[in-house]
Coordinates of C-alpha atoms in Angstrom, one line a residue:
M1 CA 58.7 -27.5 -52.9
V2 CA 59.4 -25.3 -55.9
P3 CA 60.7 -26.6 -59.2
S4 CA 63.1 -23.7 -59.7
L5 CA 64.6 -24.0 -56.3
T6 CA 64.8 -27.8 -56.4
E7 CA 66.9 -27.5 -59.5
A8 CA 69.0 -24.8 -57.9
V9 CA 69.8 -26.9 -54.8
A10 CA 70.3 -30.1 -56.8
E11 CA 72.8 -28.4 -59.1
S12 CA 74.6 -26.6 -56.4
A13 CA 74.7 -29.0 -53.5
P14 CA 74.1 -32.6 -54.8
G15 CA 73.0 -35.0 -52.1
L16 CA 71.2 -32.5 -49.9
L17 CA 67.7 -33.0 -51.3
V18 CA 65.6 -35.7 -49.7
G19 CA 62.2 -34.8 -51.3
A20 CA 60.6 -32.7 -54.0
T21 CA 57.3 -32.2 -55.7
D22 CA 56.0 -34.1 -58.6
W23 CA 56.6 -31.0 -60.7
C24 CA 60.3 -30.8 -59.9
V25 CA 61.5 -32.3 -63.1
R26 CA 65.0 -30.9 -63.2
P27 CA 67.7 -31.9 -63.1
A28 CA 66.7 -35.0 -65.2
G29 CA 66.8 -38.2 -63.3
L30 CA 66.5 -36.6 -59.9
D31 CA 66.1 -39.5 -57.4
V32 CA 64.3 -38.2 -54.3
T33 CA 61.0 -39.0 -52.6
R34 CA 58.0 -37.3 -54.3
I35 CA 55.6 -35.5 -52.0
G36 CA 52.8 -34.4 -54.3
G37 CA 52.2 -31.1 -56.1
T38 CA 53.2 -27.6 -55.2
K39 CA 49.6 -26.7 -54.4
N40 CA 48.6 -30.0 -52.8
P41 CA 51.6 -31.6 -51.1
D42 CA 51.4 -34.5 -48.7
T43 CA 52.5 -32.6 -45.7
G44 CA 52.7 -35.9 -43.7
A45 CA 55.1 -37.4 -46.2
V46 CA 57.2 -34.2 -46.0
L47 CA 57.4 -34.4 -42.2
A48 CA 58.2 -38.2 -42.4
L49 CA 61.4 -37.3 -44.2
R50 CA 62.5 -35.3 -41.2
P51 CA 64.1 -32.5 -43.3
D52 CA 66.3 -29.9 -41.7
L53 CA 64.7 -27.4 -44.0
V54 CA 61.7 -27.0 -46.3
I55 CA 62.2 -24.5 -49.1
A56 CA 59.0 -22.9 -50.4
N57 CA 57.8 -19.8 -52.3
E58 CA 54.9 -17.4 -51.4
E59 CA 53.4 -17.7 -54.8
E60 CA 54.0 -21.4 -55.6
N61 CA 53.0 -22.9 -52.3
R62 CA 49.8 -22.4 -50.1
A63 CA 50.0 -20.8 -46.7
P64 CA 47.9 -23.6 -45.0
D65 CA 50.4 -26.2 -46.1
L66 CA 53.3 -24.3 -44.9
D67 CA 51.6 -23.7 -41.6
A68 CA 50.9 -27.4 -41.3
L69 CA 54.6 -28.1 -41.8
R70 CA 55.6 -25.6 -39.2
A71 CA 53.1 -27.1 -36.8
G72 CA 54.7 -30.4 -37.4
G73 CA 58.1 -29.1 -36.4
A74 CA 59.7 -28.3 -39.8
E75 CA 61.7 -25.2 -40.4
V76 CA 60.3 -23.5 -43.5
L77 CA 62.2 -21.0 -45.6
V78 CA 59.7 -19.0 -47.8
T79 CA 61.0 -17.0 -50.7
E80 CA 59.5 -14.1 -52.6
V81 CA 60.7 -13.7 -56.2
R82 CA 59.0 -11.0 -58.3
T83 CA 62.0 -9.4 -59.9
L84 CA 65.4 -10.6 -61.3
E85 CA 67.2 -8.9 -58.4
Q86 CA 65.0 -10.6 -55.9
A87 CA 65.8 -13.9 -57.7
F88 CA 69.5 -13.4 -57.2
S89 CA 69.1 -12.4 -53.6
E90 CA 66.7 -15.2 -52.7
L91 CA 68.8 -17.8 -54.4
T92 CA 71.8 -16.6 -52.4
R93 CA 69.7 -16.8 -49.2
V94 CA 68.5 -20.3 -50.1
L95 CA 71.9 -21.7 -51.0
V96 CA 74.2 -19.9 -48.6
D97 CA 72.0 -19.3 -45.6
G98 CA 69.6 -22.2 -46.0
C99 CA 71.9 -24.9 -47.4
G100 CA 75.2 -23.9 -45.9
L101 CA 77.2 -23.3 -49.1
A102 CA 80.3 -21.2 -48.5
G103 CA 79.2 -18.7 -51.2
P104 CA 77.0 -18.4 -54.3
P105 CA 77.6 -21.2 -56.9
R106 CA 79.4 -20.3 -60.1
W107 CA 76.2 -20.6 -62.2
L108 CA 74.6 -17.8 -60.1
S109 CA 77.5 -15.5 -60.8
E110 CA 77.4 -16.4 -64.5
A111 CA 73.6 -15.7 -64.6
R112 CA 74.1 -12.3 -63.1
A113 CA 76.9 -11.5 -65.7
A114 CA 74.7 -12.7 -68.5
W115 CA 71.9 -10.4 -67.6
E116 CA 74.2 -7.5 -66.9
A117 CA 75.7 -8.0 -70.4
L118 CA 72.4 -7.3 -72.2
P119 CA 72.6 -4.2 -74.3
P120 CA 70.0 -1.5 -73.5
P121 CA 66.7 -2.4 -75.2
G122 CA 65.9 -0.5 -78.4
A123 CA 62.3 0.2 -79.3
V124 CA 59.9 -1.0 -76.6
R125 CA 57.1 -3.3 -77.7
R126 CA 53.8 -3.5 -75.9
A127 CA 52.9 -7.1 -75.4
I128 CA 50.2 -9.4 -74.1
V129 CA 51.6 -12.4 -72.1
P130 CA 49.1 -15.2 -71.8
V131 CA 49.8 -18.0 -69.3
W132 CA 46.6 -19.9 -69.8
R133 CA 43.8 -20.6 -72.3
R134 CA 40.2 -21.6 -71.7
P135 CA 39.9 -19.2 -70.0
W136 CA 42.5 -16.8 -71.2
M137 CA 44.7 -15.6 -68.4
V138 CA 47.6 -13.1 -68.7
L139 CA 50.4 -11.6 -66.7
G140 CA 49.5 -8.5 -64.7
R141 CA 51.6 -6.4 -62.3
D142 CA 54.6 -7.3 -60.3
T143 CA 55.7 -10.6 -61.8
F144 CA 59.1 -12.1 -62.3
A145 CA 58.4 -12.9 -65.9
G146 CA 57.2 -9.3 -66.5
D147 CA 60.5 -8.0 -65.1
L148 CA 62.6 -10.2 -67.3
L149 CA 60.6 -9.1 -70.4
A150 CA 61.0 -5.5 -69.5
R151 CA 64.8 -5.9 -69.5
L152 CA 64.4 -7.1 -73.0
G153 CA 62.4 -4.2 -74.2
V154 CA 58.9 -5.7 -73.8
S155 CA 56.3 -3.7 -71.9
N156 CA 53.4 -5.8 -70.5
A157 CA 50.1 -4.4 -71.6
Y158 CA 48.6 -5.4 -68.3
G159 CA 51.6 -4.5 -66.1
D160 CA 49.7 -1.8 -64.3
H161 CA 46.7 -3.9 -63.5
A162 CA 45.6 -4.3 -59.9
E163 CA 45.9 -8.1 -60.2
R164 CA 49.1 -10.1 -60.8
Y165 CA 47.3 -12.8 -62.9
L166 CA 44.0 -12.0 -64.5
R167 CA 41.3 -13.5 -66.7
V168 CA 40.6 -11.4 -69.8
P169 CA 38.2 -12.1 -72.6
L170 CA 39.9 -12.7 -75.9
E171 CA 38.0 -9.8 -77.5
E172 CA 39.5 -7.5 -74.9
L173 CA 43.0 -8.9 -75.4
R174 CA 42.7 -8.2 -79.1
A175 CA 41.5 -4.7 -78.5
V176 CA 44.1 -3.6 -75.9
G177 CA 46.5 -2.2 -78.4
A178 CA 49.4 -4.6 -78.1
D179 CA 51.9 -5.0 -81.0
L180 CA 53.2 -8.4 -79.8
V181 CA 52.0 -11.5 -78.1
V182 CA 54.4 -13.6 -76.0
L183 CA 53.4 -17.2 -75.7
P184 CA 55.4 -19.4 -73.2
D185 CA 55.1 -23.2 -73.3
E186 CA 54.2 -23.5 -69.6
P187 CA 52.1 -23.5 -67.5
Y188 CA 49.9 -23.8 -70.6
R189 CA 51.7 -25.3 -73.6
F190 CA 51.3 -22.7 -76.3
T191 CA 52.7 -23.9 -79.7
A192 CA 52.9 -22.6 -83.2
D193 CA 49.5 -24.3 -83.8
D194 CA 47.9 -23.4 -80.5
G195 CA 47.9 -19.7 -79.6
P196 CA 49.1 -17.4 -82.4
E197 CA 45.9 -18.0 -84.4
A198 CA 43.9 -16.2 -81.7
F199 CA 45.8 -13.0 -82.3
P200 CA 45.6 -12.3 -86.1
G201 CA 48.0 -9.6 -87.2
L202 CA 50.2 -9.7 -84.2
P203 CA 53.7 -11.2 -84.2
A204 CA 53.9 -14.1 -81.8
A205 CA 57.0 -14.9 -79.8
L206 CA 57.0 -18.5 -78.7
V207 CA 59.3 -18.7 -75.7
D208 CA 60.6 -21.5 -73.5
G209 CA 58.5 -21.1 -70.3
R210 CA 61.4 -22.3 -68.1
M211 CA 63.5 -19.4 -69.4
L212 CA 60.8 -17.0 -68.7
T213 CA 59.5 -18.1 -65.3
W214 CA 62.1 -20.3 -63.5
Y215 CA 64.6 -18.7 -61.2
G216 CA 67.5 -21.1 -61.1
P217 CA 70.3 -22.4 -63.3
S218 CA 68.2 -21.5 -66.4
L219 CA 68.9 -17.9 -65.7
V220 CA 72.3 -18.3 -67.3
R221 CA 70.8 -19.1 -70.7
A222 CA 67.5 -17.1 -70.3
P223 CA 68.6 -13.7 -71.7
G224 CA 70.0 -15.2 -74.9
S225 CA 67.1 -17.6 -75.3
L226 CA 64.4 -15.0 -74.8
A227 CA 66.1 -12.4 -76.9
A228 CA 66.4 -14.9 -79.8
A229 CA 62.7 -15.8 -79.6
L230 CA 61.8 -12.0 -79.6
R231 CA 64.0 -11.4 -82.6
A232 CA 62.5 -14.3 -84.5
A233 CA 59.0 -12.9 -83.9
C234 CA 59.7 -9.2 -84.5
G235 CA 62.8 -9.2 -86.7

């Protein structure tokens, strides 16, 4: 019930998946029963599949839906991923403990090596990280994306805020004192023509949202992809 974890299972243990959400678009051509969205799944359809395990996430999925699945007899594994280290440990729990693999798949070891190989960040840049427009919403404290950016020398301007995702008027975003804006292409699809113009004078890093927010096989390429996007914006 989580796009990142659907991809992780499909790549690591082909044939185990029987259902996935409509938002689970990777790997391409995944042929399983679709059970609705992450926030509005058809719990009856999930139970009808009689899964041995339902894989969920405390942020992506709603507690009432997970409670309904448990009440219907399903075993539900709920992950929490707010840091890179949590991603590695939760992926191991899902794939080894949950799916019965003998050990972590090769891509997970490669992902850890890729992140460990990053050089220490140089000058730290203070950034705004919008995730939505109309209204503007940005990353706050304690987020997976924020932890990845910190490892690349990017300090979230709202990283100490009480909320994890918050609405902020554009005027306040412009006045917060950031020297960079990071614009992912999901969940809102920021592009070169939609987003940077709202922050005149700030370099804008347009990043692949999957590299910034998904915790799965994309973690292998994420450090290189994100670093390249930051270099392109900041020089």
